[in-house]
Structure formats: structure tokens, C-alpha cells
PDB file of C-alpha atoms in Angstrom:
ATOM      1  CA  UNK U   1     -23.931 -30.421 -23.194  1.00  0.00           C
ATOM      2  CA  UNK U   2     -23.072 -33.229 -20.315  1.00  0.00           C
ATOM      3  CA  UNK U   3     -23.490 -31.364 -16.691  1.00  0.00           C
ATOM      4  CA  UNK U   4     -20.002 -31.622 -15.512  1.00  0.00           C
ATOM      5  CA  UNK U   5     -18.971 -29.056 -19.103  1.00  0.00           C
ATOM      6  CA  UNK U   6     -21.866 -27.270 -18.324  1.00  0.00           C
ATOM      7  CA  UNK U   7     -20.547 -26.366 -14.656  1.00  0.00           C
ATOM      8  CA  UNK U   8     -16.945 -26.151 -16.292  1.00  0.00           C
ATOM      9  CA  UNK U   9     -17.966 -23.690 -18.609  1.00  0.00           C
ATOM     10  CA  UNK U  10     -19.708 -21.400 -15.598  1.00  0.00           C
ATOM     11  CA  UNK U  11     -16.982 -21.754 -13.566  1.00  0.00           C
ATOM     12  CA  UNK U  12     -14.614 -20.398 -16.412  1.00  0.00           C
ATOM     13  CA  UNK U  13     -16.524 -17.732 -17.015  1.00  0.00           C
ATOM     14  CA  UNK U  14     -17.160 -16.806 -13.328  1.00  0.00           C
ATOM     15  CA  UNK U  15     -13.520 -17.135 -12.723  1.00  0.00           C
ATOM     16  CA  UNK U  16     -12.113 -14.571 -15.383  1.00  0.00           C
ATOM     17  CA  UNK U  17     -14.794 -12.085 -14.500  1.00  0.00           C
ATOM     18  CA  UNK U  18     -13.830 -12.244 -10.648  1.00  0.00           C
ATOM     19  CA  UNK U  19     -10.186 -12.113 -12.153  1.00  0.00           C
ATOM     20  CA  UNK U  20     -10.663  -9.427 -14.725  1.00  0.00           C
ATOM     21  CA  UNK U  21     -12.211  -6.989 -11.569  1.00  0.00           C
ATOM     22  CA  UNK U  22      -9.089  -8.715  -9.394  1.00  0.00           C
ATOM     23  CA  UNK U  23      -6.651  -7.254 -12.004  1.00  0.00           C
ATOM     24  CA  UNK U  24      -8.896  -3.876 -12.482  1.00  0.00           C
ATOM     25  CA  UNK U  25      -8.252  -3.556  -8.681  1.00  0.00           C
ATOM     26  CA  UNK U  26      -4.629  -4.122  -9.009  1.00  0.00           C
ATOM     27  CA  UNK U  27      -4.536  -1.381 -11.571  1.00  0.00           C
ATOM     28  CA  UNK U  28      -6.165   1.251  -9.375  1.00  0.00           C
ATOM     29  CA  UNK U  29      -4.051   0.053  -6.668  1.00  0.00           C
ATOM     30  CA  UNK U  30      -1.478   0.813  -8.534  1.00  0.00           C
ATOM     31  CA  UNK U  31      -2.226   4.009  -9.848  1.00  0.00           C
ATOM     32  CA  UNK U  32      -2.947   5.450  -6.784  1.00  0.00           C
ATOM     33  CA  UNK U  33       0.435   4.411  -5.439  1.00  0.00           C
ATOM     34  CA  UNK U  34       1.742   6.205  -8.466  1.00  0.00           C
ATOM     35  CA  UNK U  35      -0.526   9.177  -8.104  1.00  0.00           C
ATOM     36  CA  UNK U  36       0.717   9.442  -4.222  1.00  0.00           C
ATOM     37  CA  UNK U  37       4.381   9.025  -4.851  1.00  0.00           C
ATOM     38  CA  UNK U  38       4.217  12.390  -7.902  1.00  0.00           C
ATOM     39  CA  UNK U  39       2.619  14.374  -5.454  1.00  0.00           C
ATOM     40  CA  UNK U  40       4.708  13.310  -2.320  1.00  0.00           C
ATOM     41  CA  UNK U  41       7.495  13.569  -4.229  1.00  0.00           C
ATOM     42  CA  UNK U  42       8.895  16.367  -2.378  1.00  0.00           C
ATOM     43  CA  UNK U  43       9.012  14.412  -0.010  1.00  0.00           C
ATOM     44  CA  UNK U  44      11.363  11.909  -1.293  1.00  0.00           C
ATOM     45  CA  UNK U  45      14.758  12.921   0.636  1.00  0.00           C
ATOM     46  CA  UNK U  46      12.726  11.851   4.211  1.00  0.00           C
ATOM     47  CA  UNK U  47      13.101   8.512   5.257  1.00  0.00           C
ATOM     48  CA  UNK U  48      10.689   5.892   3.956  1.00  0.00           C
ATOM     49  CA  UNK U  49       9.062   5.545   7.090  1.00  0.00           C
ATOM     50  CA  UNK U  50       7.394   8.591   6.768  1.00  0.00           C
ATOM     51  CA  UNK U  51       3.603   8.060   6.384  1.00  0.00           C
ATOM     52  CA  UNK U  52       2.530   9.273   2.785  1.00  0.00           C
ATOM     53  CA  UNK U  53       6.043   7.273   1.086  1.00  0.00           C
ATOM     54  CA  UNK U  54       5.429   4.281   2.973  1.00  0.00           C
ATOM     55  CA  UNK U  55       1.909   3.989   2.129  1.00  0.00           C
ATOM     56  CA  UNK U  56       2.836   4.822  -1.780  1.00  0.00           C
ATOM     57  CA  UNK U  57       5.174   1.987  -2.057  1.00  0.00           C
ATOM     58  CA  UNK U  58       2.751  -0.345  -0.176  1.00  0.00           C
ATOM     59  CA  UNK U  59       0.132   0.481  -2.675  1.00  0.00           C
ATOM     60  CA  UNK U  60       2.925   0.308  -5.526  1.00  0.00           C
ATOM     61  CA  UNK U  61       4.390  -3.049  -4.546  1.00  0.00           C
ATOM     62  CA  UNK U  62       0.337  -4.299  -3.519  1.00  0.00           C
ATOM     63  CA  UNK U  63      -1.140  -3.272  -6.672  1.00  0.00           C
ATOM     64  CA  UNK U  64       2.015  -4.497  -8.944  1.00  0.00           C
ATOM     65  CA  UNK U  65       0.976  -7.785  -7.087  1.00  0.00           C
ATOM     66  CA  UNK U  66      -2.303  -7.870  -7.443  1.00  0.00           C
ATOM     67  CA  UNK U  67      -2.234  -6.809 -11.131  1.00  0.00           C
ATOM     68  CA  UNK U  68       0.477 -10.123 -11.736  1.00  0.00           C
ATOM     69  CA  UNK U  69      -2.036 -12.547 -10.261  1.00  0.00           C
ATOM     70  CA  UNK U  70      -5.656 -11.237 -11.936  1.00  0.00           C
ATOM     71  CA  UNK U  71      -3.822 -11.686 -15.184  1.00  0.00           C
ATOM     72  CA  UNK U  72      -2.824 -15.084 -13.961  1.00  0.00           C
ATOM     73  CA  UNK U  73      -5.770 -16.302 -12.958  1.00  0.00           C
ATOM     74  CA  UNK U  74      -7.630 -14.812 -16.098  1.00  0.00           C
ATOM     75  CA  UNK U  75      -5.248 -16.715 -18.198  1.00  0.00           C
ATOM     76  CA  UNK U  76      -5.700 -20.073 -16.219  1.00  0.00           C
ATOM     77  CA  UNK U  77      -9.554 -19.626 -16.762  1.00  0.00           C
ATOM     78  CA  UNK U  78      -9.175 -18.805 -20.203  1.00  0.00           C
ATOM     79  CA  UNK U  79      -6.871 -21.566 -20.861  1.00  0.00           C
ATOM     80  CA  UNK U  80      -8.611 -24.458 -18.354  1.00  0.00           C
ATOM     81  CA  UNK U  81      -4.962 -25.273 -17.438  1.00  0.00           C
ATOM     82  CA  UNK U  82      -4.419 -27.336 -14.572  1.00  0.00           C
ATOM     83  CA  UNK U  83      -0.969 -26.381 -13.835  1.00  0.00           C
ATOM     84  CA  UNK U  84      -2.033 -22.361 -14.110  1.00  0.00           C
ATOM     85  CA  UNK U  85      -5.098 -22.349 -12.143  1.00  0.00           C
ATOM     86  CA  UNK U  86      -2.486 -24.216  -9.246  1.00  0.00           C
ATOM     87  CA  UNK U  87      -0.625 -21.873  -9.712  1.00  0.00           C
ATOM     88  CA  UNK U  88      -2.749 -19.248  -9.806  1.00  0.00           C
ATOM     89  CA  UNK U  89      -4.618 -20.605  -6.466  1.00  0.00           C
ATOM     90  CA  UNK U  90      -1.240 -20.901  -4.488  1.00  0.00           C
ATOM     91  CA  UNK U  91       0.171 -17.311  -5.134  1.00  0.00           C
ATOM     92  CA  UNK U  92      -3.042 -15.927  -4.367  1.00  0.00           C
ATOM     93  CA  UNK U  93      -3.362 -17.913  -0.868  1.00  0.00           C
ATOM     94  CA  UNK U  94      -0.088 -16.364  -0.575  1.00  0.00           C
ATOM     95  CA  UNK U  95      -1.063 -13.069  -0.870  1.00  0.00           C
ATOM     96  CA  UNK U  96      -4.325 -13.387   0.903  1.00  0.00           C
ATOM     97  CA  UNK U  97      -1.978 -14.829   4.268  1.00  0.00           C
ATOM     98  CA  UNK U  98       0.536 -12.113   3.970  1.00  0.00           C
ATOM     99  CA  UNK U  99      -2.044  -9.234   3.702  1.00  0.00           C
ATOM    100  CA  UNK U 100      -3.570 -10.467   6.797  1.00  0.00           C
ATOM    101  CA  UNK U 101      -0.936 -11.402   8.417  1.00  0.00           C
ATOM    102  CA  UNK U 102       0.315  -7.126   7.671  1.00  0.00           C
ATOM    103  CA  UNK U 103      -2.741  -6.355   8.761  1.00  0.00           C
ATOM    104  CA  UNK U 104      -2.469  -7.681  12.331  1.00  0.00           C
ATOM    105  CA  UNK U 105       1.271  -6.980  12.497  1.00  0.00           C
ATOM    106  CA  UNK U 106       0.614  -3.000  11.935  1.00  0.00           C
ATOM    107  CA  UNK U 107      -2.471  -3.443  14.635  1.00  0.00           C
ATOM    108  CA  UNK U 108      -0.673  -5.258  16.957  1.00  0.00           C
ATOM    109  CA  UNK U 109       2.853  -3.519  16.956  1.00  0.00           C
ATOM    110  CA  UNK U 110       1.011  -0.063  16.000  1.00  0.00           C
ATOM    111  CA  UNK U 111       2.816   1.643  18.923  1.00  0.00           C
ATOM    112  CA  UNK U 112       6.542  -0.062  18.180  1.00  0.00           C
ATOM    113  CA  UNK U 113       5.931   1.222  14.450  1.00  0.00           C
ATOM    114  CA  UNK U 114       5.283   4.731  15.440  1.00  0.00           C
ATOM    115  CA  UNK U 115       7.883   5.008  17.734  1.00  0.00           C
ATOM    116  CA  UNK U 116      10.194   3.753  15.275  1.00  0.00           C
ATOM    117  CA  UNK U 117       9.234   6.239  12.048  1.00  0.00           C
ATOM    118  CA  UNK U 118       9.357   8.619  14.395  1.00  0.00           C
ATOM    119  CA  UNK U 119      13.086   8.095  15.576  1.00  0.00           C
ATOM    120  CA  UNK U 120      14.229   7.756  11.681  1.00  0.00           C
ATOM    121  CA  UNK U 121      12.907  10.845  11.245  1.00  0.00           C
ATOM    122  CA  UNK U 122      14.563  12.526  14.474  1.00  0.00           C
ATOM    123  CA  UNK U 123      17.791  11.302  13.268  1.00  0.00           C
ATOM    124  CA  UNK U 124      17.395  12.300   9.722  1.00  0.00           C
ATOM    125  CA  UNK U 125      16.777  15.706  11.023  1.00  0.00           C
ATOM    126  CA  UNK U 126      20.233  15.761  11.880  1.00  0.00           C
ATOM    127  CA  UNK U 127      21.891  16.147   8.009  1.00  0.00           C
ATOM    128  CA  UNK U 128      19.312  19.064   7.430  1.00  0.00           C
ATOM    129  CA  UNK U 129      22.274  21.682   7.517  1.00  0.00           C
ATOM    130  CA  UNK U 130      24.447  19.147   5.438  1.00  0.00           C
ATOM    131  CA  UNK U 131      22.201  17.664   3.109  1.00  0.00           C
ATOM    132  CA  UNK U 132      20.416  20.536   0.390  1.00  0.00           C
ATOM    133  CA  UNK U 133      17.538  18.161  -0.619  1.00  0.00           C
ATOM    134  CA  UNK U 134      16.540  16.657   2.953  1.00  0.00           C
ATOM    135  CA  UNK U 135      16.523  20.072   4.181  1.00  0.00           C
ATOM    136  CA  UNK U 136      14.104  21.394   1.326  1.00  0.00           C
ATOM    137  CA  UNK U 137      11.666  18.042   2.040  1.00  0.00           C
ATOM    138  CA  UNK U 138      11.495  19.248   5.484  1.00  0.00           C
ATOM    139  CA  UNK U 139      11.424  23.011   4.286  1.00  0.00           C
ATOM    140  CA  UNK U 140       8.193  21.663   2.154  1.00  0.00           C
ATOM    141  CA  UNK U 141       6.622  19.254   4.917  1.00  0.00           C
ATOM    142  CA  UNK U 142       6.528  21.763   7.331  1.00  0.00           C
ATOM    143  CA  UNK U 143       5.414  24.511   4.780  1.00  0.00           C
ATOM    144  CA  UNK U 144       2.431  22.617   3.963  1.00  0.00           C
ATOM    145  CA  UNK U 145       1.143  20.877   7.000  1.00  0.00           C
ATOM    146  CA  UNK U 146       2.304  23.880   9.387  1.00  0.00           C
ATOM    147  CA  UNK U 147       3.941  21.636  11.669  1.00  0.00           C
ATOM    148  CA  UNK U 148       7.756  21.694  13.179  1.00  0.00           C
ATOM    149  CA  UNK U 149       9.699  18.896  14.170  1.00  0.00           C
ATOM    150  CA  UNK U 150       9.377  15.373  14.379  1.00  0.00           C
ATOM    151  CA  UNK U 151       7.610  14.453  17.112  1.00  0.00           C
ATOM    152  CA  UNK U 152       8.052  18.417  18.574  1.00  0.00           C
ATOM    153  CA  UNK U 153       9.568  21.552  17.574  1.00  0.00           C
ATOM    154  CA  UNK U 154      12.066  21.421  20.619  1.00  0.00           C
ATOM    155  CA  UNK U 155      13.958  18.482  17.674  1.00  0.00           C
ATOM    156  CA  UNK U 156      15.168  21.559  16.022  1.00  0.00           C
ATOM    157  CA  UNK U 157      17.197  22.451  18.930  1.00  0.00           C
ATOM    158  CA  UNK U 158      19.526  19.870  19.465  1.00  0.00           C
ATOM    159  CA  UNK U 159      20.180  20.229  15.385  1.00  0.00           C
ATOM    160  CA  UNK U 160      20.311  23.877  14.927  1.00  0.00           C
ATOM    161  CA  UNK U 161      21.958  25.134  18.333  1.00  0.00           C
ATOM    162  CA  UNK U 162      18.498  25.968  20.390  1.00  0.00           C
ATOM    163  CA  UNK U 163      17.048  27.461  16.874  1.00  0.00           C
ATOM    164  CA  UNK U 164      14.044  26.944  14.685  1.00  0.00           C
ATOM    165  CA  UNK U 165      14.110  26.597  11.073  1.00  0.00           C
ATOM    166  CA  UNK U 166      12.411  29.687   8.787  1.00  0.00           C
ATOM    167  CA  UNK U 167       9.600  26.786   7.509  1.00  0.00           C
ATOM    168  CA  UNK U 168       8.559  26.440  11.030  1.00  0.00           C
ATOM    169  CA  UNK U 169       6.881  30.106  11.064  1.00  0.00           C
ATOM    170  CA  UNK U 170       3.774  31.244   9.075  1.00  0.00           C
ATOM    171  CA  UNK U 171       6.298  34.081   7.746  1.00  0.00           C
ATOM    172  CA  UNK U 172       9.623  33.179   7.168  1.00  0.00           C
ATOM    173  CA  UNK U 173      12.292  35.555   9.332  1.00  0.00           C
ATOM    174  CA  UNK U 174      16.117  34.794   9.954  1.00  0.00           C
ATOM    175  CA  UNK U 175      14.833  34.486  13.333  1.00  0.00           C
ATOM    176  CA  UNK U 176      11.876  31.997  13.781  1.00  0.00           C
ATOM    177  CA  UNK U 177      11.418  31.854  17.659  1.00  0.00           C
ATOM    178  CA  UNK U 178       7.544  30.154  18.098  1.00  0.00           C
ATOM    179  CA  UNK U 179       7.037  28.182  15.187  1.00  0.00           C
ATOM    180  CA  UNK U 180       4.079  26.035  15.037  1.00  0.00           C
ATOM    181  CA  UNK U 181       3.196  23.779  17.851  1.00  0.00           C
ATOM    182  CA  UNK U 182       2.040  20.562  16.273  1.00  0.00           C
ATOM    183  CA  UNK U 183       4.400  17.531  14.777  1.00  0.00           C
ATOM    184  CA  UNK U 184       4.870  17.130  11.638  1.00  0.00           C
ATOM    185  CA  UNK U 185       4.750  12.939  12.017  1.00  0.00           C
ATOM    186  CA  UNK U 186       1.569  13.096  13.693  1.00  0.00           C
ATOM    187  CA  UNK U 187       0.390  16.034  10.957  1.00  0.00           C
ATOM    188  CA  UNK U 188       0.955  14.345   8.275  1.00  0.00           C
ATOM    189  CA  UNK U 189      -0.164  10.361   9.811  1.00  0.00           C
ATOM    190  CA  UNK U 190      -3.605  12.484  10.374  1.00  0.00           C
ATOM    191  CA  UNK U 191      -3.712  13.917   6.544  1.00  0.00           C
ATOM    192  CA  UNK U 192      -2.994   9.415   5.525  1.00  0.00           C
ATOM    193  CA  UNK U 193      -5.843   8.452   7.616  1.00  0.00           C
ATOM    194  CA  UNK U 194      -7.732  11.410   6.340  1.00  0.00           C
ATOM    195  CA  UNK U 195      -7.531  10.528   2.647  1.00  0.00           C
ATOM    196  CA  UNK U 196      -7.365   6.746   3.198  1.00  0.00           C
ATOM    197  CA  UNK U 197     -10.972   5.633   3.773  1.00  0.00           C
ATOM    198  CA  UNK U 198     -11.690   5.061   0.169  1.00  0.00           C
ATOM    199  CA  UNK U 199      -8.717   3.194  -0.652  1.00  0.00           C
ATOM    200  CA  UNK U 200      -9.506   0.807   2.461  1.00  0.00           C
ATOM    201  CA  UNK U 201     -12.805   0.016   1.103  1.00  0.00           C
ATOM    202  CA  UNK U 202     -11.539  -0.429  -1.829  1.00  0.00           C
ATOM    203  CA  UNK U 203      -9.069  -2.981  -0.497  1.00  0.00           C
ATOM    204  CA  UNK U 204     -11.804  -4.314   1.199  1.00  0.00           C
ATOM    205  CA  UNK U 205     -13.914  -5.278  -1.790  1.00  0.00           C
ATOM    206  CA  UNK U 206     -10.380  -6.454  -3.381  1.00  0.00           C
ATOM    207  CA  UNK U 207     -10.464  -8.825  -0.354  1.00  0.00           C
ATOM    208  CA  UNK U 208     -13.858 -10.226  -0.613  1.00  0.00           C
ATOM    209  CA  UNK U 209     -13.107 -10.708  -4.645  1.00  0.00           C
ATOM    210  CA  UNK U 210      -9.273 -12.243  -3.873  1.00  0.00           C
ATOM    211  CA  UNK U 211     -11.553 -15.402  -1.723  1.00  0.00           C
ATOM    212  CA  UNK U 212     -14.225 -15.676  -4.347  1.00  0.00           C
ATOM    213  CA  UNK U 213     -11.675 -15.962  -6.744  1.00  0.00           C
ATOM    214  CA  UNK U 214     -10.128 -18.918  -4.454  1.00  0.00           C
ATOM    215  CA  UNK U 215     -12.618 -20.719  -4.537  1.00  0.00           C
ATOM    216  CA  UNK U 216     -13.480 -21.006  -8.423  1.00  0.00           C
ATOM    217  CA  UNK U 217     -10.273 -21.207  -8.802  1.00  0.00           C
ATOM    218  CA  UNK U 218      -9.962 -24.648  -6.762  1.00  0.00           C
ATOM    219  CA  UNK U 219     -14.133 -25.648  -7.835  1.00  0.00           C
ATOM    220  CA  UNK U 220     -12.683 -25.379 -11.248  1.00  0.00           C
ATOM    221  CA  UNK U 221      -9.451 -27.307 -11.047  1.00  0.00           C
ATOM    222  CA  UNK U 222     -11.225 -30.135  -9.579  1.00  0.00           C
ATOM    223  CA  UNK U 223     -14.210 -30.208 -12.442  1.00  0.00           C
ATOM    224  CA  UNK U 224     -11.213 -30.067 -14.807  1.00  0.00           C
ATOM    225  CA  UNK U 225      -9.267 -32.559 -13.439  1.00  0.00           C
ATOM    226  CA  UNK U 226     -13.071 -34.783 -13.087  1.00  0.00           C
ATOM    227  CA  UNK U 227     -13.754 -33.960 -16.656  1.00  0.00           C
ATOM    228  CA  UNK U 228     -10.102 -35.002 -17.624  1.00  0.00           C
ATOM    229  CA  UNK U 229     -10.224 -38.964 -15.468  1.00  0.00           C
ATOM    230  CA  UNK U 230     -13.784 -39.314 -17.278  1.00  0.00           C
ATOM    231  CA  UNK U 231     -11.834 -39.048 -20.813  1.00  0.00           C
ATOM    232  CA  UNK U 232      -9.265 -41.511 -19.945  1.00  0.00           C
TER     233      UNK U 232
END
């Protein structure tokens, strides 16, 4: 076998397995972001800039993605199609920009973000007498993280006439006077980054896989396109 379909052939094969673990990744990506939104879905009357739904449709829409362009670039190896692997190589750059790009968006404006969630939520607070399924997502956010109010339990007072919902107490009473001290944003934000280190290493290694996968990608469509001039 001449060298240059010698270094073809390992640079097919290299490429679909970097691809096939690419598209693995999408899946669990994906299935975390579907595991998150089931058991958030209580949730699911709040606005989406509350922490656990924003991070399940990042994961959703990331993994979705992810899962689109492993089976891409599998195919393009598979294949040895110029006009795939191109493609292939340019949606991924894509992808690779935009995630860090994200990334140093939500470091640099981290502060702006926050205080932004945390006004949605203040002013969502305000339909909790009106609206039956926002006020049971609050009912069930403050339930489980034992938190009251947005970004304090002094929100409720402005809503509810200088009163405290029953979910802000440990026992529910018609009349909830203390309620619990911490916010539920900052609660629940606390409970993401909690359960988030995995996932982020994960994403990590997704990374490091996404550039290898560059640059067989491109090593390949040039051998290809070599192998291809030396046949005319």
C-alpha cells in the first residue's frame, strides 16, 4: 500500500473514533440536559433565567449540537468526502468559537448576568397570587431549598402586602412571619455549582476531543485532496 493511502487510511480511522466519542459526548450531554429538565420540572413556570432551567437547555441545545456534528464528521471519515469533512471542519470551528466565546462572556459579564436573573425573577414574583402554576414553582423552590425570596425574603412584601408566603416556613401556618433567611437565587446557583463539576470535566474532555477532531479532520482533507491530484 503507497504511503500517502497508508496515512489516509489512519487518518480515517483516527477521525471516526475521535468522532464516534465526539457524538458519545453529545449524547450524554444531552441526556443530562434531559435528566435535569424531568427533575426541575417543577420548576418550569419560573423564568428561564433561573439557574437549574437555564443550564438544562444549555446542555439540551449543546448536546443536540454536538450529537449533529460527531455524526457528521463520522460520516465524512467513513465516506472520505471532501465536501463533508469541509463541512464537517467548518461547523465544528463554529462551535469550538462560540463555546469559548460563552465561556468568556458568562466570566466576564458574570455580575450583569446575575443581576439580571435575579430581577426576572423579582418581577415574576409579582403574578404569584394570579398565576396557580408560578405560585406552586415557587411553593416547590422554596420547599426544597428552604429559601424565601429572590434575592431576600423582604420580595414577598411588596407582593403580598408586608406578608410571607406558607413555603417560606419549615411548618406551613396562615401566618408565616420569619421564614427562612437565605435566597432562593443564590440557594439554588449554589446546589448548580454543587452538582456541576462532573459535567465541566466532562465538557472539558469534549473540548480537548472537538480540536483533535479539527485537526484530522483538515490532515485528512488535504491527504484526500493529495491522493485525488496524484490520480489525475
Amino acid at each position: 500500500m503507497p504511503g500517502t493511502q497508508r496515512c489516509l487510511c489512519c487518518f480515517k480511522y483516527l477521525m471516526f473514533g475521535f468522532n464516534l466519542i465526539f457524538w458519545l459526548g453529545g449524547c450524554g450531554l444531552f441526556g443530562v440536559g434531559v435528566w435535569l429538565s424531568f427533575t426541575q420540572a417543577e420548576f418550569s413556570s419560573l423564568p428561564l433565567s433561573f439557574p437549574s432551567l437555564s443550564a438544562a437547555n444549555l446542555l439540551l441545545v449543546a448536546g443536540g449540537i454536538t450529537m449533529v456534528t460527531g455524526f457528521l464528521g463520522c460520516l465524512g471519515a467513513l465516506k472520505e468526502q471532501r465536501c463533508l469533512l469541509i463541512t464537517f471542519f467548518g461547523i465544528l470551528l463554529v462551535l469550538v468559537v462560540t463555546e469559548v466565546t460563552l465561556a468568556l462572556v458568562v466570566h466576564v459579564f458574570h455580575d450583569q448576568m446575575d443581576a439580571r436573573a435575579q430581577k426576572d425573577l423579582k418581577e415574576g414574583m409579582e403574578m404569584y397570587a394570579s398565576n396557580p402554576e408560578l405560585k406552586k414553582s415557587w411553593d416547590f423552590v422554596q420547599k426544597k431549598f428552604k429559601c424565601c425570596g429572590a434575592t431576600n425574603k423582604t420580595d414577598w412584601y411588596g407582593v403580598l402586602n408586608g406578608t410571607l408566603p406558607a413555603s417560606c416556613c419549615s411548618v406551613e401556618a396562615a401566618d408565616c412571619d420569619e421564614g427562612w433567611s437565605e435566597p432562593c437565587y443564590q440557594k439554588a446557583k449554589q446546589w448548580l455549582l454543587d452538582n456541576i463539576p462532573s459535567v465541566l470535566v466532562f465538557g472539558c474532555c469534549i473540548g480537548v476531543v472537538q480540536i483533535l477532531a479539527l485537526i484530522f479532520s483538515m490532515m485528512m482533507y488535504c491527504h484526500i485532496r493529495h491522493a485525488e491530484k496524484n490520480l489525475d
